[in-house]
Short mmCIF file of C-alpha atoms in Angstrom, two decimals:
data_model
loop_
_atom_site.label_atom_id
_atom_site.label_comp_id
_atom_site.label_asym_id
_atom_site.label_seq_id
_atom_site.Cartn_x
_atom_site.Cartn_y
_atom_site.Cartn_z
CA UNK A 1 43.69 110.64 102.81
CA UNK A 2 44.11 108.60 105.96
CA UNK A 3 46.33 110.00 108.72
CA UNK A 4 48.43 106.82 108.75
CA UNK A 5 49.06 107.14 105.02
CA UNK A 6 50.05 110.81 105.41
CA UNK A 7 52.48 109.93 108.19
CA UNK A 8 54.03 107.25 105.99
CA UNK A 9 54.57 109.74 103.16
CA UNK A 10 56.14 112.35 105.46
CA UNK A 11 58.43 109.73 107.04
CA UNK A 12 59.51 108.42 103.61
CA UNK A 13 60.39 111.94 102.37
CA UNK A 14 62.41 112.66 105.53
CA UNK A 15 64.42 109.44 105.21
CA UNK A 16 65.10 110.06 101.54
CA UNK A 17 66.31 113.60 102.24
CA UNK A 18 68.47 112.73 105.24
CA UNK A 19 71.55 111.43 103.34
CA UNK A 20 71.63 114.57 101.18
CA UNK A 21 71.35 116.89 104.17
CA UNK A 22 74.00 114.96 106.07
CA UNK A 23 76.48 115.02 103.20
CA UNK A 24 75.89 118.73 102.71
CA UNK A 25 76.65 119.44 106.37
CA UNK A 26 79.78 117.28 106.33
CA UNK A 27 81.03 119.05 103.20
CA UNK A 28 80.65 122.41 104.94
CA UNK A 29 82.53 121.25 108.04
CA UNK A 30 85.81 120.39 106.34
CA UNK A 31 88.25 122.00 103.96
CA UNK A 32 91.20 121.00 101.78
CA UNK A 33 94.54 122.82 101.82
CA UNK A 34 96.40 122.94 98.52
CA UNK A 35 100.09 123.91 98.40
CA UNK A 36 102.81 123.89 95.74
CA UNK A 37 106.51 123.92 96.65
CA UNK A 38 109.06 125.41 94.26
CA UNK A 39 112.87 125.47 94.26
CA UNK A 40 114.28 129.00 94.37
CA UNK A 41 117.17 128.55 91.96
CA UNK A 42 118.43 126.48 89.07
CA UNK A 43 117.12 122.93 89.54
CA UNK A 44 119.99 120.64 90.56
CA UNK A 45 120.49 117.48 88.55
CA UNK A 46 119.90 114.29 90.51
CA UNK A 47 123.18 112.46 91.01
CA UNK A 48 123.63 108.84 89.99
CA UNK A 49 124.18 106.30 92.77
CA UNK A 50 127.46 104.40 92.95
CA UNK A 51 126.08 100.86 93.08
CA UNK A 52 128.74 98.84 94.90
CA UNK A 53 126.62 96.04 96.44
CA UNK A 54 124.82 93.28 94.54
CA UNK A 55 125.98 95.03 91.39
CA UNK A 56 124.67 92.36 89.00
CA UNK A 57 121.08 92.92 90.20
CA UNK A 58 121.05 96.46 91.62
CA UNK A 59 123.01 97.85 88.66
CA UNK A 60 120.32 96.85 86.17
CA UNK A 61 118.27 100.01 86.72
CA UNK A 62 119.65 103.56 86.96
CA UNK A 63 119.49 104.69 90.60
CA UNK A 64 119.64 108.32 91.70
CA UNK A 65 120.19 110.11 94.99
CA UNK A 66 116.64 110.89 96.12
CA UNK A 67 117.47 113.35 98.90
CA UNK A 68 116.57 116.33 96.69
CA UNK A 69 114.48 115.84 93.58
CA UNK A 70 113.53 119.01 91.68
CA UNK A 71 111.46 119.02 88.50
CA UNK A 72 113.66 120.58 85.76
CA UNK A 73 110.60 121.87 83.90
CA UNK A 74 108.71 123.71 86.66
CA UNK A 75 111.09 123.64 89.68
CA UNK A 76 108.59 121.66 91.73
CA UNK A 77 110.14 120.02 94.82
CA UNK A 78 109.21 116.40 95.40
CA UNK A 79 108.79 114.77 98.84
CA UNK A 80 108.03 117.82 100.97
CA UNK A 81 105.90 116.66 103.91
CA UNK A 82 103.32 118.94 105.55
CA UNK A 83 101.17 117.88 108.50
CA UNK A 84 99.12 119.40 111.30
CA UNK A 85 101.53 119.82 114.20
CA UNK A 86 100.14 118.72 117.58
CA UNK A 87 103.28 118.97 119.72
CA UNK A 88 104.11 121.73 122.19
CA UNK A 89 102.59 124.99 120.98
CA UNK A 90 100.71 123.18 118.22
CA UNK A 91 97.08 122.43 117.41
CA UNK A 92 94.83 120.60 119.84
CA UNK A 93 92.79 118.04 117.95
CA UNK A 94 90.14 115.61 119.17
CA UNK A 95 91.00 111.93 119.43
CA UNK A 96 90.65 109.97 116.20
CA UNK A 97 89.53 106.39 115.85
CA UNK A 98 92.32 104.25 114.37
CA UNK A 99 91.83 103.74 110.64
CA UNK A 100 93.81 100.49 110.86
CA UNK A 101 95.18 100.81 107.34
CA UNK A 102 98.09 98.80 106.00
CA UNK A 103 100.84 100.67 104.16
CA UNK A 104 103.37 98.92 101.93
CA UNK A 105 107.03 99.92 101.95
CA UNK A 106 108.70 97.88 99.21
CA UNK A 107 112.41 97.15 98.76
CA UNK A 108 111.98 97.32 94.99
CA UNK A 109 114.76 97.57 92.41
CA UNK A 110 117.21 98.29 95.23
CA UNK A 111 115.35 101.38 96.43
CA UNK A 112 112.45 101.99 98.82
CA UNK A 113 109.05 102.63 97.30
CA UNK A 114 107.49 104.94 98.28
CA UNK A 115 110.19 107.29 99.52
CA UNK A 116 107.85 108.58 102.24
CA UNK A 117 105.04 106.70 103.98
CA UNK A 118 102.42 108.69 105.92
CA UNK A 119 100.53 106.63 108.50
CA UNK A 120 98.26 107.02 111.51
CA UNK A 121 98.55 105.44 114.95
CA UNK A 122 96.97 101.99 114.76
CA UNK A 123 98.07 101.40 111.17
CA UNK A 124 100.41 98.62 110.05
CA UNK A 125 103.53 98.97 107.92
CA UNK A 126 104.21 96.01 105.66
CA UNK A 127 107.83 95.98 104.52
CA UNK A 128 108.11 93.80 101.42
CA UNK A 129 110.96 92.54 99.24
CA UNK A 130 110.01 91.74 95.63
CA UNK A 131 113.70 91.86 94.62
CA UNK A 132 115.87 88.84 93.81
CA UNK A 133 118.38 89.88 96.50
CA UNK A 134 118.02 90.18 100.26
CA UNK A 135 117.42 93.55 101.92
CA UNK A 136 117.44 95.03 105.40
CA UNK A 137 115.11 97.57 107.01
CA UNK A 138 116.39 99.61 109.94
CA UNK A 139 113.59 101.76 111.40
CA UNK A 140 114.91 104.27 113.92
CA UNK A 141 111.72 104.89 115.88
CA UNK A 142 111.63 107.10 118.98
CA UNK A 143 108.28 106.07 120.48
CA UNK A 144 107.56 102.79 118.74
CA UNK A 145 109.83 99.77 119.18
CA UNK A 146 112.95 100.15 117.07
CA UNK A 147 113.16 97.58 114.29
CA UNK A 148 116.16 96.23 112.38
CA UNK A 149 115.48 93.10 110.35
CA UNK A 150 116.53 91.29 107.20
CA UNK A 151 113.95 90.51 104.52
CA UNK A 152 114.82 87.60 102.21
CA UNK A 153 113.72 87.76 98.59
CA UNK A 154 109.97 87.35 98.19
CA UNK A 155 109.18 87.76 101.88
CA UNK A 156 107.74 90.56 104.03
CA UNK A 157 107.59 91.82 107.59
CA UNK A 158 104.67 93.47 109.41
CA UNK A 159 105.36 96.39 111.77
CA UNK A 160 102.62 97.66 114.09
CA UNK A 161 102.56 101.46 114.49
CA UNK A 162 101.28 101.80 118.05
CA UNK A 163 102.43 105.35 118.91
CA UNK A 164 102.88 108.65 117.12
CA UNK A 165 106.38 109.87 116.30
CA UNK A 166 107.77 113.41 116.88
CA UNK A 167 109.25 113.64 113.37
CA UNK A 168 109.60 111.66 110.14
CA UNK A 169 111.52 108.47 110.98
CA UNK A 170 114.35 107.34 108.69
CA UNK A 171 114.36 103.82 107.26
CA UNK A 172 117.73 102.51 106.06
CA UNK A 173 118.95 99.36 104.35
CA UNK A 174 122.25 98.42 105.98
CA UNK A 175 123.07 96.08 103.08
CA UNK A 176 122.64 98.75 100.40
CA UNK A 177 123.65 102.06 102.06
CA UNK A 178 122.13 104.29 99.38
CA UNK A 179 118.63 103.05 100.19
CA UNK A 180 116.66 105.40 102.44
CA UNK A 181 113.04 106.30 103.10
CA UNK A 182 110.94 107.89 105.85
CA UNK A 183 107.86 106.91 107.85
CA UNK A 184 105.59 109.61 109.31
CA UNK A 185 103.32 108.35 112.12
CA UNK A 186 100.67 110.79 113.36
CA UNK A 187 97.69 110.72 115.73
CA UNK A 188 95.52 112.14 112.94
CA UNK A 189 95.10 111.86 109.14
CA UNK A 190 95.99 115.46 108.21
CA UNK A 191 99.18 115.17 106.18
CA UNK A 192 100.39 115.05 102.59
CA UNK A 193 103.57 114.61 100.52
CA UNK A 194 104.36 116.74 97.47
CA UNK A 195 104.41 115.02 94.08
CA UNK A 196 106.83 115.41 91.16
CA UNK A 197 105.39 118.88 90.41
CA UNK A 198 105.74 120.02 94.03
CA UNK A 199 101.98 119.84 94.60
CA UNK A 200 100.01 118.43 97.52
CA UNK A 201 96.52 118.54 99.01
CA UNK A 202 95.72 117.91 102.69
CA UNK A 203 92.11 116.79 102.78
CA UNK A 204 89.28 116.92 105.33
CA UNK A 205 90.70 119.60 107.64
CA UNK A 206 88.53 121.14 110.37
CA UNK A 207 87.37 124.64 109.49
CA UNK A 208 87.13 127.87 111.44
CA UNK A 209 90.07 127.19 113.76
CA UNK A 210 93.65 128.35 113.30
CA UNK A 211 95.75 125.27 112.59
CA UNK A 212 99.50 124.89 113.09
CA UNK A 213 101.32 123.02 110.34
CA UNK A 214 104.86 121.72 110.13
CA UNK A 215 106.75 121.40 106.86
CA UNK A 216 109.61 118.93 106.47
CA UNK A 217 112.17 118.08 103.82
CA UNK A 218 115.09 115.77 104.45
CA UNK A 219 117.65 118.00 102.75
CA UNK A 220 117.22 121.11 104.89
CA UNK A 221 115.15 123.43 107.05
CA UNK A 222 112.11 125.24 105.65
CA UNK A 223 112.08 128.63 107.35
CA UNK A 224 112.57 131.63 105.05
CA UNK A 225 110.09 131.23 102.22
CA UNK A 226 108.37 133.33 99.58
CA UNK A 227 104.64 132.73 99.14
CA UNK A 228 103.05 134.14 96.00
CA UNK A 229 105.84 136.72 95.82
CA UNK A 230 105.71 137.73 99.52
CA UNK A 231 108.53 136.80 101.92
CA UNK A 232 107.59 135.04 105.14
CA UNK A 233 109.37 133.34 108.02
CA UNK A 234 108.28 129.90 109.18
CA UNK A 235 109.82 129.60 112.63
CA UNK A 236 110.84 126.01 113.37
CA UNK A 237 109.45 125.12 109.92
CA UNK A 238 105.90 125.86 111.10
CA UNK A 239 103.14 128.06 109.76
CA UNK A 240 99.57 128.82 110.84
CA UNK A 241 96.43 129.21 108.80
CA UNK A 242 92.66 129.06 109.22
CA UNK A 243 90.94 126.73 106.79
CA UNK A 244 87.55 127.53 105.32
CA UNK A 245 85.07 125.04 103.87
CA UNK A 246 85.98 123.74 100.43
CA UNK A 247 89.32 124.23 98.68
CA UNK A 248 91.94 126.55 100.20
CA UNK A 249 94.70 127.25 97.69
CA UNK A 250 97.77 128.53 99.53
CA UNK A 251 99.58 129.09 96.24
CA UNK A 252 103.28 128.60 95.50
CA UNK A 253 105.81 128.41 98.32
CA UNK A 254 109.34 129.08 97.07
CA UNK A 255 112.16 127.63 99.18
CA UNK A 256 115.58 129.27 98.69
CA UNK A 257 118.14 127.07 96.95
CA UNK A 258 120.64 127.53 99.78
CA UNK A 259 118.19 126.05 102.29
CA UNK A 260 118.11 122.64 100.60
CA UNK A 261 121.30 120.67 100.06
CA UNK A 262 121.53 117.37 98.21
CA UNK A 263 124.71 116.33 100.04
#
């Protein structure tokens, strides 16, 4: 066999193997953190909203107070936010290239959908209005430019998220006072929101380093918790953990009923 032919074969094998090796290394360098949040008491029943504006349209669909939604079947808490905390005393992360994603926050059926938007610096928030009535979006940013605008039916407004925010930012509709949502703007992508069963997964976390996380729920402070039957204290709603490669199942975090208030 000629030397040139042999070199070609070796080069071809190396190129073919490279993607597999690279993906294997990347898989080993990150981990996912799985958490389930549970209500420590009898699940409260979501209260109906008193629709007193644009009643003919907004009263078509049953609306509930979304400040505290607990699954009556398994006590899962919806809309708990957990993210890597990078403020004072938090985790130091490398700079991340902007993903430049666009997130939709819809004024739909006289409520905001989704209730919580998680975004990264450099992303865009598109506030839409598919409803037949006009809406308003009042974004109370700290670091980004505060926004307060009206959105006629069928129109939308683009909001550039140029800076990170120190906490979830409330979004209100001044026309329909029961409408509320939150926007979380971070320097990094490591965040998640719990679903209707109280479950979430934060993906792609760096491994081998102790990470500081912050947990947030709009109806109260998350400090005294029980994790898999063991009581713990999360000072300032923060906890620390070291993530290993692959799935890291933190288990069930029970939040006392008295810590979360629906009104």
